[in-house]
Amino acid sequence: MDSAKIADYEKSRPEMQDKPFRSSCYAPYTSLYFNTNGDVIACCKNTTYVLGNVGEESLEQIWRGKKANAMRRALQDYKFGLGCDFCEWQIQGGQYDQVYARVFDELPVKGIEAEWPARMEFTVSNTCNLACVMCYGVLSSTIRAHREKLPPLPKVYDDRFFADLRKFLPHLKDAKFFGGEPFLAQENYRIWDMMIEDGIVFPCHVTTNGTQWNKKVERILEALPCSISVSMDGVTKATVESIRVNADFETVRANVEKFLAYTRRRGTGISFTYCLMRQNWHEFGEYLRFGEERGVRVFINTVINPDDCSLYTLPPEELRDIARRMEEMDAREGYSKMPRNGAVWTSGVQSLWKNADDEQRRRIGDFKQAKAKKDPITRAWVMVGSGQFDKALAEVADVGPANQGYYFRLCLEGHVLRRQQRFADAEQVLDKAIDLHRRGPSAFVERAWLRIDTQRFAEAVADAEAGLKNTEGNKDARLLASAWGALGVAQGRSGNLADGVVSLRRATEFLPDAAHTHITLGWALLHAGKVAEALAACERAVQIEPASADAAKLRTALSSARA
C-alpha cells in the first residue's frame, strides 16, 4: 500500500494519535472473536487467519501464541496478507469512515506487548429463529436446517472453555454478543450468569434481530448494562419480512420501542444497523429517518456475499445508476441534511460511487476468491479439477467430525474415490455421509454417479431423485446441474430415453456455459434418434470449448449416424 494512501487513512483516525505505537489495526492487541466452530480470530471480518481453536488450546495459549504475534507484526507494517483483505479493500477504495479496523481504535492499548484483551466478541452459537436472505447456516440454525439441509453444528464450547474464560473476564472493558440470535443462545446465558455470579460488571453490547423479549431477556438486561443494536434492514413490512425471513414486522417494531425505553432508563446505548443491499437500498433513507426520529444512530453493514444481495458485485454502470437514483431521492427528501444520520447517508452513497469502477470490482473479486481458497474443502476441489486426487484427499484429512464442513469432506472424498475407481470405498464413504445427514443433497448426487459407474441404474435414478428432492431452495448451480445430469444419464441407461433427455436439458439450463452438459445431452439425443438436435448440442459444446476431445468424439459419432 502506498504511503499517500496510508497517510490519508491515518488522518481519518483521531483516536490513533493517543496510541503508544502505530498500527493499521489494533484488533490483535485488543480483541478476541469466537466463532461458532470454536475458532478464535482477531475480528469478524477476518475469518481465514485463525489464531487457534478452543477445542485444541487454552485461551491463554491462543492470546499469547505465535499466530497472534505474527498478525500484530504484520499489521504494524500495513501488511494485510494474513486474512485482512476486507479492510485493505475498503482502504484502497478510500472508504476511510467505513473501514472496519477503526472500531478497535477506541480500545486502550498499553504497549506493543499485548497483556490482556480489552474486548471479547462472542458468536458462540448459530441458534437463530430467522433465515435472512444474506445469511448462511454457520450463523443461523434455521438456515442450516431448512435452506442448506445440513446437520446441526457441533457444540464446541465446553466446561474447559468457560473455566478458561473466567480468568479473562475481569480484564475486559466490554464484550459483544452476536448470533445467531444472542438472546436464544444458551452459551451466552452461561457467560452472563458467570459475570453475575462473580460480580463482574462491564458494558455488554448485544446485536439482536429484535424478535426476542421475555423474562429471560429482562433478567439479563436488569443485571448487566447492555447496549443494544437492532438489525431490521427495512422500514416496511414487505421489505423487512422478505429479507428477514420468519420475522414478524409488528413484533420487531414493538420490541424496538421496548429496547429504546430500556437503554434510556439504564443510560446505555442503542443503535440500528442496516445491511445495505440490492433488496433494500430504496428504503435506506427512510430507515435513517426512522432512526433520526428516535434519536438513534444507524450503522451500515457492508454486504459482499452472497452475490445476489451485494451491491458491490453489480456491474459498475448498474452501481452508478443506483447511486444516481439515491442522489435524486436525497434531492427530494433531504436525507443528507439529517443532523444525526445525514453523514451516514452521504457515506453510503459515496461508497457506491467509489466502488463503481472495474478496479474496485476486481479487488472485491480477488478478495472473495482468496477467502474461498483458504477453505480446505475449496482447495481440495481445485486439486480435484487438476487431477491431483491423492493431494485432495490429504488436504481434507484433518476436517474431522467436529468440523462444520465434515459432511462436505465426505462428499468430496466419495467423489475422489469414485474417480479413482475405488468403488467399494467410495460407496462406504457416501453411505456414511447419507447416514450423517439424510436431508443433504450432495451425497445422494455423488452416490447416483457412483451407481451409474457400477451399472446400477435403477438405484442411481432413486439417488438422483432423492438428491433433487433435497435441493429445494438450493442455489448451487453446479450441484443442481449434477443432480439433473445424473438423473438424465441414469434414466437413459435404464431405457427411458425421453425422460432422460428432459432431465439433461434441465442440467444445461443450470450450467449453460459448461461444455460437458451439452455433450452429455448430445449423446442422449443421438441415442434417442434426434440427430439434428444432438448436432446442435455438440456445436454448442464446441463453441464453449473448441478443443474438447469429448465433443470431437460426439461429432464423429454424429457424422456416422448422418451417413
Coordinates of C-alpha atoms in Angstrom, one line a residue:
M1 CA 0.0 0.0 0.0
D2 CA 1.4 3.4 -1.0
S3 CA 2.4 5.9 1.6
A4 CA -0.1 8.5 0.5
K5 CA -3.0 6.1 1.0
I6 CA -1.7 5.2 4.4
A7 CA -1.3 8.9 5.4
D8 CA -4.9 9.7 4.3
Y9 CA -6.2 6.7 6.2
E10 CA -4.3 7.7 9.4
K11 CA -5.7 11.2 9.2
S12 CA -9.2 9.8 9.4
R13 CA -8.3 8.1 12.8
P14 CA -8.2 10.7 15.6
E15 CA -8.0 8.0 18.3
M16 CA -4.8 6.7 16.8
Q17 CA -2.9 9.8 17.9
D18 CA -3.1 8.6 21.6
K19 CA -1.7 5.1 20.9
P20 CA 1.8 4.2 22.1
F21 CA 2.7 2.8 18.7
R22 CA 1.4 2.9 15.1
S23 CA -0.6 0.1 13.5
S24 CA -3.0 -0.3 10.6
C25 CA -5.3 -2.1 13.1
Y26 CA -5.3 -2.7 16.8
A27 CA -7.6 -5.7 16.8
P28 CA -5.0 -8.3 17.6
Y29 CA -3.8 -6.2 20.5
T30 CA -7.2 -5.6 22.0
S31 CA -9.7 -8.2 20.9
L32 CA -10.6 -11.9 20.6
Y33 CA -13.6 -13.1 18.5
F34 CA -15.1 -16.5 19.0
N35 CA -16.7 -18.3 16.1
T36 CA -19.4 -21.0 16.2
N37 CA -16.9 -23.7 15.4
G38 CA -14.6 -22.8 18.2
D39 CA -12.1 -20.9 16.0
V40 CA -10.7 -17.8 17.6
I41 CA -9.9 -14.8 15.3
A42 CA -9.0 -11.2 15.8
C43 CA -12.2 -9.8 14.3
C44 CA -15.3 -10.9 12.4
K45 CA -14.1 -9.6 9.1
N46 CA -11.0 -11.9 9.1
T47 CA -12.4 -15.4 9.2
T48 CA -9.5 -17.1 7.4
Y49 CA -6.5 -16.4 9.7
V50 CA -7.3 -18.4 12.8
L51 CA -5.4 -17.7 15.9
G52 CA -6.4 -21.0 17.5
N53 CA -9.4 -23.2 18.4
V54 CA -10.8 -23.6 21.9
G55 CA -11.1 -27.3 21.4
E56 CA -7.3 -27.6 20.9
E57 CA -5.7 -24.9 23.0
S58 CA -6.3 -22.8 26.1
L59 CA -7.4 -19.2 25.7
E60 CA -4.0 -18.0 27.1
Q61 CA -2.1 -20.1 24.6
I62 CA -4.2 -18.6 21.8
W63 CA -3.9 -15.0 23.0
R64 CA -0.1 -15.2 23.5
G65 CA 0.6 -17.6 20.7
K66 CA 2.8 -17.3 17.6
K67 CA 0.0 -16.7 15.2
A68 CA -1.4 -13.8 17.2
N69 CA 2.1 -12.2 17.4
A70 CA 2.7 -12.7 13.7
M71 CA -0.5 -10.8 12.9
R72 CA 0.4 -8.0 15.3
R73 CA 3.8 -7.6 13.5
A74 CA 2.2 -7.7 10.0
L75 CA -0.4 -5.0 10.8
Q76 CA 2.2 -2.7 12.3
D77 CA 3.8 -2.8 8.8
Y78 CA 0.5 -2.3 6.9
K79 CA 0.7 -5.8 5.6
F80 CA -2.8 -7.2 5.1
G81 CA -1.9 -10.7 3.8
L82 CA -2.9 -12.6 7.0
G83 CA -6.6 -12.5 6.1
C84 CA -7.2 -8.8 6.4
D85 CA -8.2 -8.3 2.7
F86 CA -11.6 -6.8 3.6
C87 CA -10.1 -3.7 5.3
E88 CA -7.4 -3.4 2.7
W89 CA -10.2 -3.3 0.0
Q90 CA -12.0 -0.6 2.0
I91 CA -8.8 1.5 2.4
Q92 CA -7.8 1.1 -1.2
G93 CA -11.3 2.4 -2.2
G94 CA -10.9 5.5 0.1
Q95 CA -13.8 4.3 2.3
Y96 CA -12.0 5.5 5.4
D97 CA -15.0 6.2 7.6
Q98 CA -16.3 2.7 7.0
V99 CA -13.0 0.8 7.4
Y100 CA -13.8 -1.9 9.9
A101 CA -10.4 -1.8 11.6
R102 CA -11.4 1.6 13.0
V103 CA -13.8 0.1 15.6
F104 CA -10.8 -1.1 17.5
D105 CA -9.2 2.4 17.7
E106 CA -11.4 3.2 20.7
L107 CA -9.9 0.4 22.9
P108 CA -6.9 1.1 25.2
V109 CA -3.5 -0.2 24.2
K110 CA -0.8 -0.1 26.8
G111 CA 2.1 -1.2 24.8
I112 CA 3.4 -3.3 22.0
E113 CA 3.3 -6.4 24.2
A114 CA -0.3 -7.3 24.4
E115 CA -1.3 -8.0 28.1
W116 CA -5.0 -9.0 28.1
P117 CA -7.7 -8.5 25.6
A118 CA -9.9 -5.4 26.3
R119 CA -12.8 -6.8 24.3
M120 CA -14.2 -10.2 23.5
E121 CA -16.8 -10.8 20.8
F122 CA -18.9 -13.9 21.1
T123 CA -20.5 -15.7 18.1
V124 CA -20.6 -18.9 20.0
S125 CA -23.9 -20.3 18.7
N126 CA -25.8 -20.2 15.5
T127 CA -29.1 -20.7 17.2
C128 CA -31.5 -18.4 15.4
N129 CA -35.2 -18.2 14.5
L130 CA -34.7 -16.3 11.3
A131 CA -33.5 -17.2 7.8
C132 CA -32.3 -13.9 6.4
V133 CA -31.6 -13.8 2.7
M134 CA -28.0 -12.6 3.1
C135 CA -27.1 -15.0 5.9
Y136 CA -25.9 -18.6 6.0
G137 CA -26.1 -21.7 8.2
V138 CA -23.0 -21.0 10.2
L139 CA -24.8 -18.1 11.7
S140 CA -28.4 -19.4 11.6
S141 CA -29.6 -22.8 12.7
T142 CA -32.8 -22.2 10.8
I143 CA -30.9 -21.7 7.5
R144 CA -28.6 -24.7 8.2
A145 CA -31.6 -27.0 8.8
H146 CA -34.1 -25.8 6.2
R147 CA -32.1 -24.0 3.4
E148 CA -28.8 -25.8 3.5
K149 CA -30.3 -29.0 4.9
L150 CA -27.2 -29.8 7.0
P151 CA -27.0 -31.4 10.4
P152 CA -26.7 -29.1 13.5
L153 CA -23.3 -27.6 14.3
P154 CA -21.4 -29.5 16.9
K155 CA -21.4 -27.9 20.4
V156 CA -17.7 -26.9 20.9
Y157 CA -17.8 -24.5 23.9
D158 CA -17.4 -26.9 26.9
D159 CA -16.7 -26.7 30.6
R160 CA -13.0 -26.2 30.0
F161 CA -13.6 -23.2 27.8
F162 CA -15.8 -21.5 30.4
A163 CA -13.2 -22.2 33.1
D164 CA -10.6 -20.5 30.9
L165 CA -12.9 -17.6 30.1
R166 CA -13.4 -16.9 33.8
K167 CA -9.8 -15.8 34.1
F168 CA -10.1 -13.3 31.3
L169 CA -13.4 -11.7 32.2
P170 CA -12.1 -9.4 34.9
H171 CA -9.7 -7.7 32.4
L172 CA -12.3 -6.9 29.8
K173 CA -13.5 -3.3 29.1
D174 CA -16.5 -4.6 27.2
A175 CA -18.0 -7.6 25.4
K176 CA -20.1 -8.0 22.3
F177 CA -22.6 -10.8 21.6
F178 CA -23.6 -11.7 18.1
G179 CA -25.5 -14.6 16.6
G180 CA -27.5 -16.4 15.5
E181 CA -29.8 -14.6 17.8
P182 CA -27.9 -13.8 21.0
F183 CA -31.0 -13.9 23.2
L184 CA -31.7 -17.5 22.1
A185 CA -28.2 -18.9 22.7
Q186 CA -27.7 -20.9 25.9
E187 CA -23.9 -20.3 25.7
N188 CA -24.4 -16.6 26.0
Y189 CA -26.6 -17.0 29.1
R190 CA -23.8 -19.1 30.7
I191 CA -21.4 -16.2 30.2
W192 CA -23.8 -13.6 31.5
D193 CA -24.6 -15.8 34.5
M194 CA -20.9 -16.2 35.2
M195 CA -20.5 -12.4 35.2
I196 CA -23.4 -12.0 37.6
E197 CA -22.1 -14.7 39.9
D198 CA -18.6 -13.2 40.1
G199 CA -19.9 -9.6 40.4
I200 CA -18.2 -8.6 37.2
V201 CA -19.9 -5.6 35.6
F202 CA -18.8 -4.1 32.3
P203 CA -20.7 -2.9 29.3
C204 CA -22.2 -5.6 27.1
H205 CA -23.3 -5.0 23.5
V206 CA -25.9 -7.3 22.1
T207 CA -26.7 -7.3 18.3
T208 CA -30.2 -8.7 18.1
N209 CA -32.8 -9.3 15.4
G210 CA -35.4 -7.7 17.6
T211 CA -37.7 -10.7 17.8
Q212 CA -37.0 -11.7 21.5
W213 CA -38.4 -10.0 24.6
N214 CA -39.3 -12.3 27.6
K215 CA -38.4 -12.9 31.3
K216 CA -35.0 -14.4 30.5
V217 CA -34.1 -11.3 28.4
E218 CA -35.4 -8.9 31.0
R219 CA -33.3 -10.6 33.8
I220 CA -30.1 -10.1 31.9
L221 CA -30.9 -6.6 30.9
E222 CA -31.6 -5.7 34.5
A223 CA -28.4 -7.4 35.8
L224 CA -26.0 -6.0 33.3
P225 CA -25.6 -2.7 31.5
C226 CA -26.4 -3.7 27.9
S227 CA -26.2 -1.6 24.8
I228 CA -28.4 -2.9 22.0
S229 CA -28.1 -2.9 18.3
V230 CA -31.2 -3.9 16.3
S231 CA -31.0 -5.2 12.8
M232 CA -34.1 -4.7 10.7
D233 CA -32.9 -3.8 7.2
G234 CA -36.1 -2.0 6.1
V235 CA -39.0 0.2 7.2
T236 CA -41.9 -1.5 5.5
K237 CA -43.5 -4.8 6.4
A238 CA -42.9 -6.2 2.9
T239 CA -39.2 -5.4 2.8
V240 CA -38.4 -6.5 6.4
E241 CA -40.3 -9.8 6.2
S242 CA -38.9 -10.6 2.7
I243 CA -35.3 -10.1 3.9
R244 CA -35.5 -11.2 7.5
V245 CA -37.5 -14.4 6.7
N246 CA -39.7 -15.6 9.7
A247 CA -39.7 -12.2 11.3
D248 CA -43.0 -10.6 12.3
F249 CA -42.7 -6.9 11.4
E250 CA -45.2 -5.7 14.1
T251 CA -43.4 -7.7 16.9
V252 CA -40.0 -6.4 15.9
R253 CA -41.2 -2.8 15.9
A254 CA -42.9 -3.2 19.3
N255 CA -39.7 -4.7 20.7
V256 CA -37.6 -1.9 19.3
E257 CA -39.6 0.5 21.4
K258 CA -39.0 -1.7 24.5
F259 CA -35.3 -1.7 23.8
L260 CA -35.4 2.1 23.4
A261 CA -37.1 2.5 26.8
Y262 CA -34.7 0.2 28.5
T263 CA -31.5 1.9 27.1
R264 CA -32.8 5.3 28.0
R265 CA -33.7 4.2 31.6
R266 CA -30.3 2.4 32.1
G267 CA -28.2 5.1 30.3
T268 CA -26.8 2.6 27.8
G269 CA -26.7 2.9 24.1
I270 CA -28.9 1.8 21.2
S271 CA -28.2 1.7 17.5
F272 CA -29.8 0.4 14.4
T273 CA -27.9 -1.5 11.7
Y274 CA -28.6 -1.7 8.0
C275 CA -27.3 -4.3 5.6
L276 CA -27.4 -2.0 2.5
M277 CA -28.2 -4.4 -0.3
R278 CA -29.9 -4.8 -3.7
Q279 CA -33.1 -5.7 -2.0
N280 CA -33.4 -2.6 0.2
W281 CA -31.3 0.3 -0.9
H282 CA -34.5 2.1 -1.9
E283 CA -35.6 2.2 1.8
F284 CA -32.2 3.3 3.2
G285 CA -33.2 6.9 3.5
E286 CA -36.4 6.2 5.3
Y287 CA -34.6 3.8 7.7
L288 CA -32.2 6.6 8.6
R289 CA -35.2 8.9 9.2
F290 CA -36.8 6.2 11.4
G291 CA -33.6 6.3 13.5
E292 CA -33.4 10.1 13.4
E293 CA -36.9 10.4 14.8
R294 CA -35.9 8.2 17.7
G295 CA -32.5 9.8 18.3
V296 CA -30.8 6.7 17.2
R297 CA -27.6 6.4 15.1
V298 CA -27.7 4.0 12.1
F299 CA -24.6 1.9 11.1
I300 CA -24.1 0.4 7.7
N301 CA -23.1 -3.3 7.4
T302 CA -21.2 -3.8 4.2
V303 CA -22.5 -6.9 2.4
I304 CA -20.3 -8.6 -0.2
N305 CA -21.8 -12.1 0.0
P306 CA -24.0 -13.6 -1.4
D307 CA -23.7 -12.1 -4.9
D308 CA -27.4 -11.7 -5.4
C309 CA -27.6 -9.5 -2.3
S310 CA -24.4 -7.4 -2.6
L311 CA -24.5 -4.1 -4.4
Y312 CA -20.7 -4.3 -4.8
T313 CA -20.9 -7.2 -7.2
L314 CA -23.1 -5.3 -9.6
P315 CA -21.6 -4.2 -12.9
P316 CA -20.2 -0.6 -12.5
E317 CA -22.8 1.0 -14.6
E318 CA -25.7 -0.6 -12.6
L319 CA -24.0 0.6 -9.4
R320 CA -23.6 4.1 -10.7
D321 CA -27.3 4.1 -11.7
I322 CA -28.3 3.2 -8.1
A323 CA -26.0 5.9 -6.7
R324 CA -27.6 8.4 -9.1
R325 CA -31.1 7.4 -8.1
M326 CA -30.2 7.7 -4.5
E327 CA -28.9 11.2 -5.1
E328 CA -32.2 12.1 -6.7
M329 CA -34.0 10.7 -3.7
D330 CA -31.8 12.9 -1.5
A331 CA -32.7 16.0 -3.5
R332 CA -36.4 15.4 -2.8
E333 CA -36.2 14.1 0.8
G334 CA -33.1 15.8 2.2
Y335 CA -31.7 12.6 3.8
S336 CA -28.1 14.0 3.8
K337 CA -29.3 17.0 5.9
M338 CA -30.4 15.0 8.9
P339 CA -28.3 16.1 12.0
R340 CA -27.7 12.6 13.3
N341 CA -27.8 10.3 10.3
G342 CA -27.2 12.6 7.4
A343 CA -23.5 11.7 7.3
V344 CA -24.4 8.0 7.2
W345 CA -26.4 8.6 4.1
T346 CA -23.6 10.6 2.4
S347 CA -21.1 7.9 3.3
G348 CA -23.3 5.2 2.0
V349 CA -23.8 6.9 -1.4
Q350 CA -20.2 7.9 -1.7
S351 CA -19.2 4.3 -1.0
L352 CA -21.3 3.2 -4.0
W353 CA -19.7 5.8 -6.3
K354 CA -16.2 4.9 -5.1
N355 CA -16.8 1.2 -5.9
A356 CA -18.5 1.8 -9.2
D357 CA -15.3 1.1 -11.2
D358 CA -13.7 -2.0 -12.6
E359 CA -10.7 -1.8 -10.4
Q360 CA -12.6 -1.9 -7.1
R361 CA -14.8 -4.7 -8.6
R362 CA -11.7 -6.7 -9.4
R363 CA -10.4 -6.1 -5.9
I364 CA -13.5 -7.5 -4.3
G365 CA -13.5 -10.4 -6.7
D366 CA -9.9 -11.1 -5.7
F367 CA -10.8 -10.8 -2.0
K368 CA -13.7 -13.3 -2.3
Q369 CA -11.6 -15.7 -4.3
A370 CA -8.7 -15.6 -1.9
K371 CA -11.0 -16.1 1.0
A372 CA -12.6 -19.2 -0.7
K373 CA -9.2 -20.7 -1.4
K374 CA -8.3 -20.7 2.3
D375 CA -11.0 -23.2 3.0
P376 CA -9.5 -26.7 2.8
I377 CA -12.5 -28.2 1.0
T378 CA -12.5 -25.5 -1.6
R379 CA -8.7 -26.0 -2.1
A380 CA -9.3 -29.7 -2.4
W381 CA -11.9 -29.3 -5.1
V382 CA -9.4 -27.2 -7.1
M383 CA -6.9 -30.1 -6.8
V384 CA -9.6 -32.5 -8.0
G385 CA -10.1 -30.3 -11.0
S386 CA -6.5 -30.6 -11.9
G387 CA -6.4 -34.4 -11.3
Q388 CA -4.4 -34.2 -8.0
F389 CA -6.7 -36.8 -6.3
D390 CA -4.3 -38.0 -3.6
K391 CA -3.3 -34.5 -2.7
A392 CA -7.0 -33.5 -2.5
L393 CA -7.7 -36.3 0.0
A394 CA -4.7 -35.2 2.1
E395 CA -5.9 -31.6 2.1
V396 CA -9.2 -32.6 3.8
A397 CA -7.8 -35.3 6.1
D398 CA -7.9 -33.0 9.1
V399 CA -11.6 -32.0 8.6
G400 CA -12.9 -34.2 11.3
P401 CA -16.4 -35.0 12.7
A402 CA -16.4 -31.9 14.9
N403 CA -15.8 -29.6 11.9
Q404 CA -18.8 -27.9 10.4
G405 CA -17.6 -29.0 6.9
Y406 CA -17.3 -32.7 7.7
Y407 CA -20.3 -33.7 5.6
F408 CA -18.8 -31.9 2.6
R409 CA -15.4 -33.6 3.3
L410 CA -17.2 -37.0 3.0
C411 CA -18.9 -36.0 -0.3
L412 CA -15.6 -34.8 -1.8
E413 CA -13.8 -38.0 -0.6
G414 CA -16.6 -40.1 -2.2
H415 CA -16.2 -38.2 -5.4
V416 CA -12.4 -38.7 -5.5
L417 CA -12.6 -42.4 -4.7
R418 CA -15.1 -42.9 -7.4
R419 CA -12.9 -41.1 -9.9
Q420 CA -10.1 -43.4 -8.8
Q421 CA -12.4 -46.4 -9.4
R422 CA -12.2 -47.4 -5.8
F423 CA -16.0 -48.0 -5.9
A424 CA -16.4 -50.0 -2.7
D425 CA -14.5 -47.4 -0.7
A426 CA -16.4 -44.6 -2.3
E427 CA -19.8 -46.2 -1.5
Q428 CA -18.8 -46.7 2.1
V429 CA -17.9 -43.1 2.5
L430 CA -21.0 -41.8 0.8
D431 CA -23.2 -44.1 2.8
K432 CA -21.6 -42.6 5.9
A433 CA -22.4 -39.1 4.6
I434 CA -26.0 -40.0 4.0
D435 CA -26.4 -41.6 7.4
L436 CA -25.0 -38.4 8.9
H437 CA -27.4 -36.2 7.0
R438 CA -30.3 -37.7 5.1
R439 CA -31.6 -34.3 4.1
G440 CA -28.4 -33.2 2.4
P441 CA -28.4 -33.4 -1.4
S442 CA -24.7 -33.7 -2.2
A443 CA -24.1 -37.2 -1.0
F444 CA -27.1 -38.6 -2.8
V445 CA -26.0 -37.0 -6.1
E446 CA -22.4 -38.3 -5.7
R447 CA -23.8 -41.8 -5.0
A448 CA -26.1 -41.6 -8.0
W449 CA -23.0 -41.1 -10.2
L450 CA -21.2 -43.9 -8.4
R451 CA -24.1 -46.2 -9.2
I452 CA -24.1 -45.2 -12.8
D453 CA -20.4 -46.1 -13.0
T454 CA -21.2 -49.5 -11.4
Q455 CA -24.2 -50.1 -13.8
R456 CA -26.9 -49.9 -11.1
F457 CA -29.2 -47.6 -13.0
A458 CA -32.4 -48.1 -11.1
E459 CA -30.6 -47.3 -7.8
A460 CA -29.0 -44.3 -9.5
V461 CA -32.4 -42.9 -10.5
A462 CA -33.6 -43.3 -6.9
D463 CA -30.5 -41.5 -5.5
A464 CA -30.7 -38.7 -8.1
E465 CA -34.4 -38.1 -7.3
A466 CA -33.6 -38.1 -3.6
G467 CA -30.8 -35.5 -4.2
L468 CA -33.2 -33.3 -6.2
K469 CA -35.9 -33.5 -3.6
N470 CA -33.3 -32.3 -1.0
T471 CA -32.2 -29.3 -3.2
E472 CA -35.4 -27.3 -2.5
G473 CA -34.2 -23.7 -2.0
N474 CA -30.6 -24.5 -3.0
K475 CA -28.9 -22.0 -5.4
D476 CA -25.8 -24.0 -6.2
A477 CA -26.0 -24.3 -10.0
R478 CA -23.2 -26.9 -10.2
L479 CA -25.0 -29.2 -7.7
L480 CA -28.3 -28.8 -9.5
A481 CA -26.8 -29.5 -12.9
S482 CA -25.0 -32.5 -11.5
A483 CA -28.2 -33.8 -9.9
W484 CA -30.3 -33.4 -13.1
G485 CA -27.4 -34.8 -15.2
A486 CA -27.1 -37.9 -13.0
L487 CA -30.9 -38.4 -13.3
G488 CA -30.9 -38.0 -17.0
V489 CA -28.0 -40.4 -17.6
A490 CA -29.5 -43.0 -15.3
Q491 CA -32.9 -42.7 -16.9
G492 CA -31.3 -43.1 -20.4
R493 CA -29.3 -46.1 -19.4
S494 CA -32.4 -47.6 -17.9
G495 CA -34.1 -47.4 -21.3
N496 CA -36.2 -44.3 -20.6
L497 CA -34.6 -42.0 -23.2
A498 CA -37.4 -39.5 -23.4
D499 CA -37.3 -38.6 -19.7
G500 CA -33.5 -38.8 -19.8
V501 CA -33.4 -36.1 -22.5
V502 CA -35.8 -33.9 -20.5
S503 CA -33.6 -34.2 -17.4
L504 CA -30.4 -33.5 -19.3
R505 CA -31.9 -30.4 -20.8
R506 CA -32.6 -29.2 -17.2
A507 CA -28.9 -29.7 -16.5
T508 CA -27.9 -27.4 -19.3
E509 CA -30.2 -24.8 -18.0
F510 CA -28.3 -24.6 -14.7
L511 CA -24.8 -24.7 -16.4
P512 CA -25.4 -23.3 -19.9
D513 CA -21.7 -22.4 -20.3
A514 CA -20.3 -25.8 -19.4
A515 CA -19.4 -27.9 -22.4
H516 CA -19.8 -31.2 -20.7
T517 CA -23.5 -30.7 -20.0
H518 CA -24.2 -30.2 -23.7
I519 CA -22.0 -33.2 -24.7
T520 CA -23.9 -35.4 -22.3
L521 CA -27.2 -34.1 -23.7
G522 CA -25.9 -34.6 -27.3
W523 CA -25.2 -38.3 -26.6
A524 CA -28.7 -38.8 -25.2
L525 CA -30.3 -37.1 -28.1
L526 CA -28.2 -39.2 -30.5
H527 CA -29.4 -42.5 -28.8
A528 CA -32.9 -41.2 -28.9
G529 CA -32.6 -40.8 -32.7
K530 CA -32.8 -37.0 -32.6
V531 CA -29.6 -36.4 -34.7
A532 CA -30.3 -32.8 -35.6
E533 CA -30.8 -31.8 -32.0
A534 CA -27.8 -33.8 -31.0
L535 CA -25.7 -31.9 -33.6
A536 CA -26.9 -28.6 -32.2
A537 CA -25.9 -29.6 -28.7
C538 CA -22.5 -30.7 -30.0
E539 CA -22.0 -27.4 -31.8
R540 CA -22.8 -25.5 -28.6
A541 CA -20.2 -27.5 -26.7
V542 CA -17.6 -26.7 -29.4
Q543 CA -18.4 -23.0 -29.1
I544 CA -17.8 -23.2 -25.4
E545 CA -14.7 -25.4 -25.6
P546 CA -13.3 -25.6 -29.1
A547 CA -10.5 -28.1 -28.2
S548 CA -12.8 -30.6 -26.4
A549 CA -11.9 -34.2 -27.2
D550 CA -15.3 -35.4 -25.9
A551 CA -17.1 -33.0 -28.3
A552 CA -14.9 -34.3 -31.1
K553 CA -15.9 -37.9 -30.3
L554 CA -19.6 -36.9 -30.3
R555 CA -19.2 -35.1 -33.6
T556 CA -17.6 -38.3 -35.2
A557 CA -20.5 -40.4 -33.9
L558 CA -22.9 -37.9 -35.3
S559 CA -21.2 -38.0 -38.7
S560 CA -21.5 -41.8 -38.8
A561 CA -25.2 -41.6 -37.9
R562 CA -25.9 -39.0 -40.6
A563 CA -24.1 -41.1 -43.1

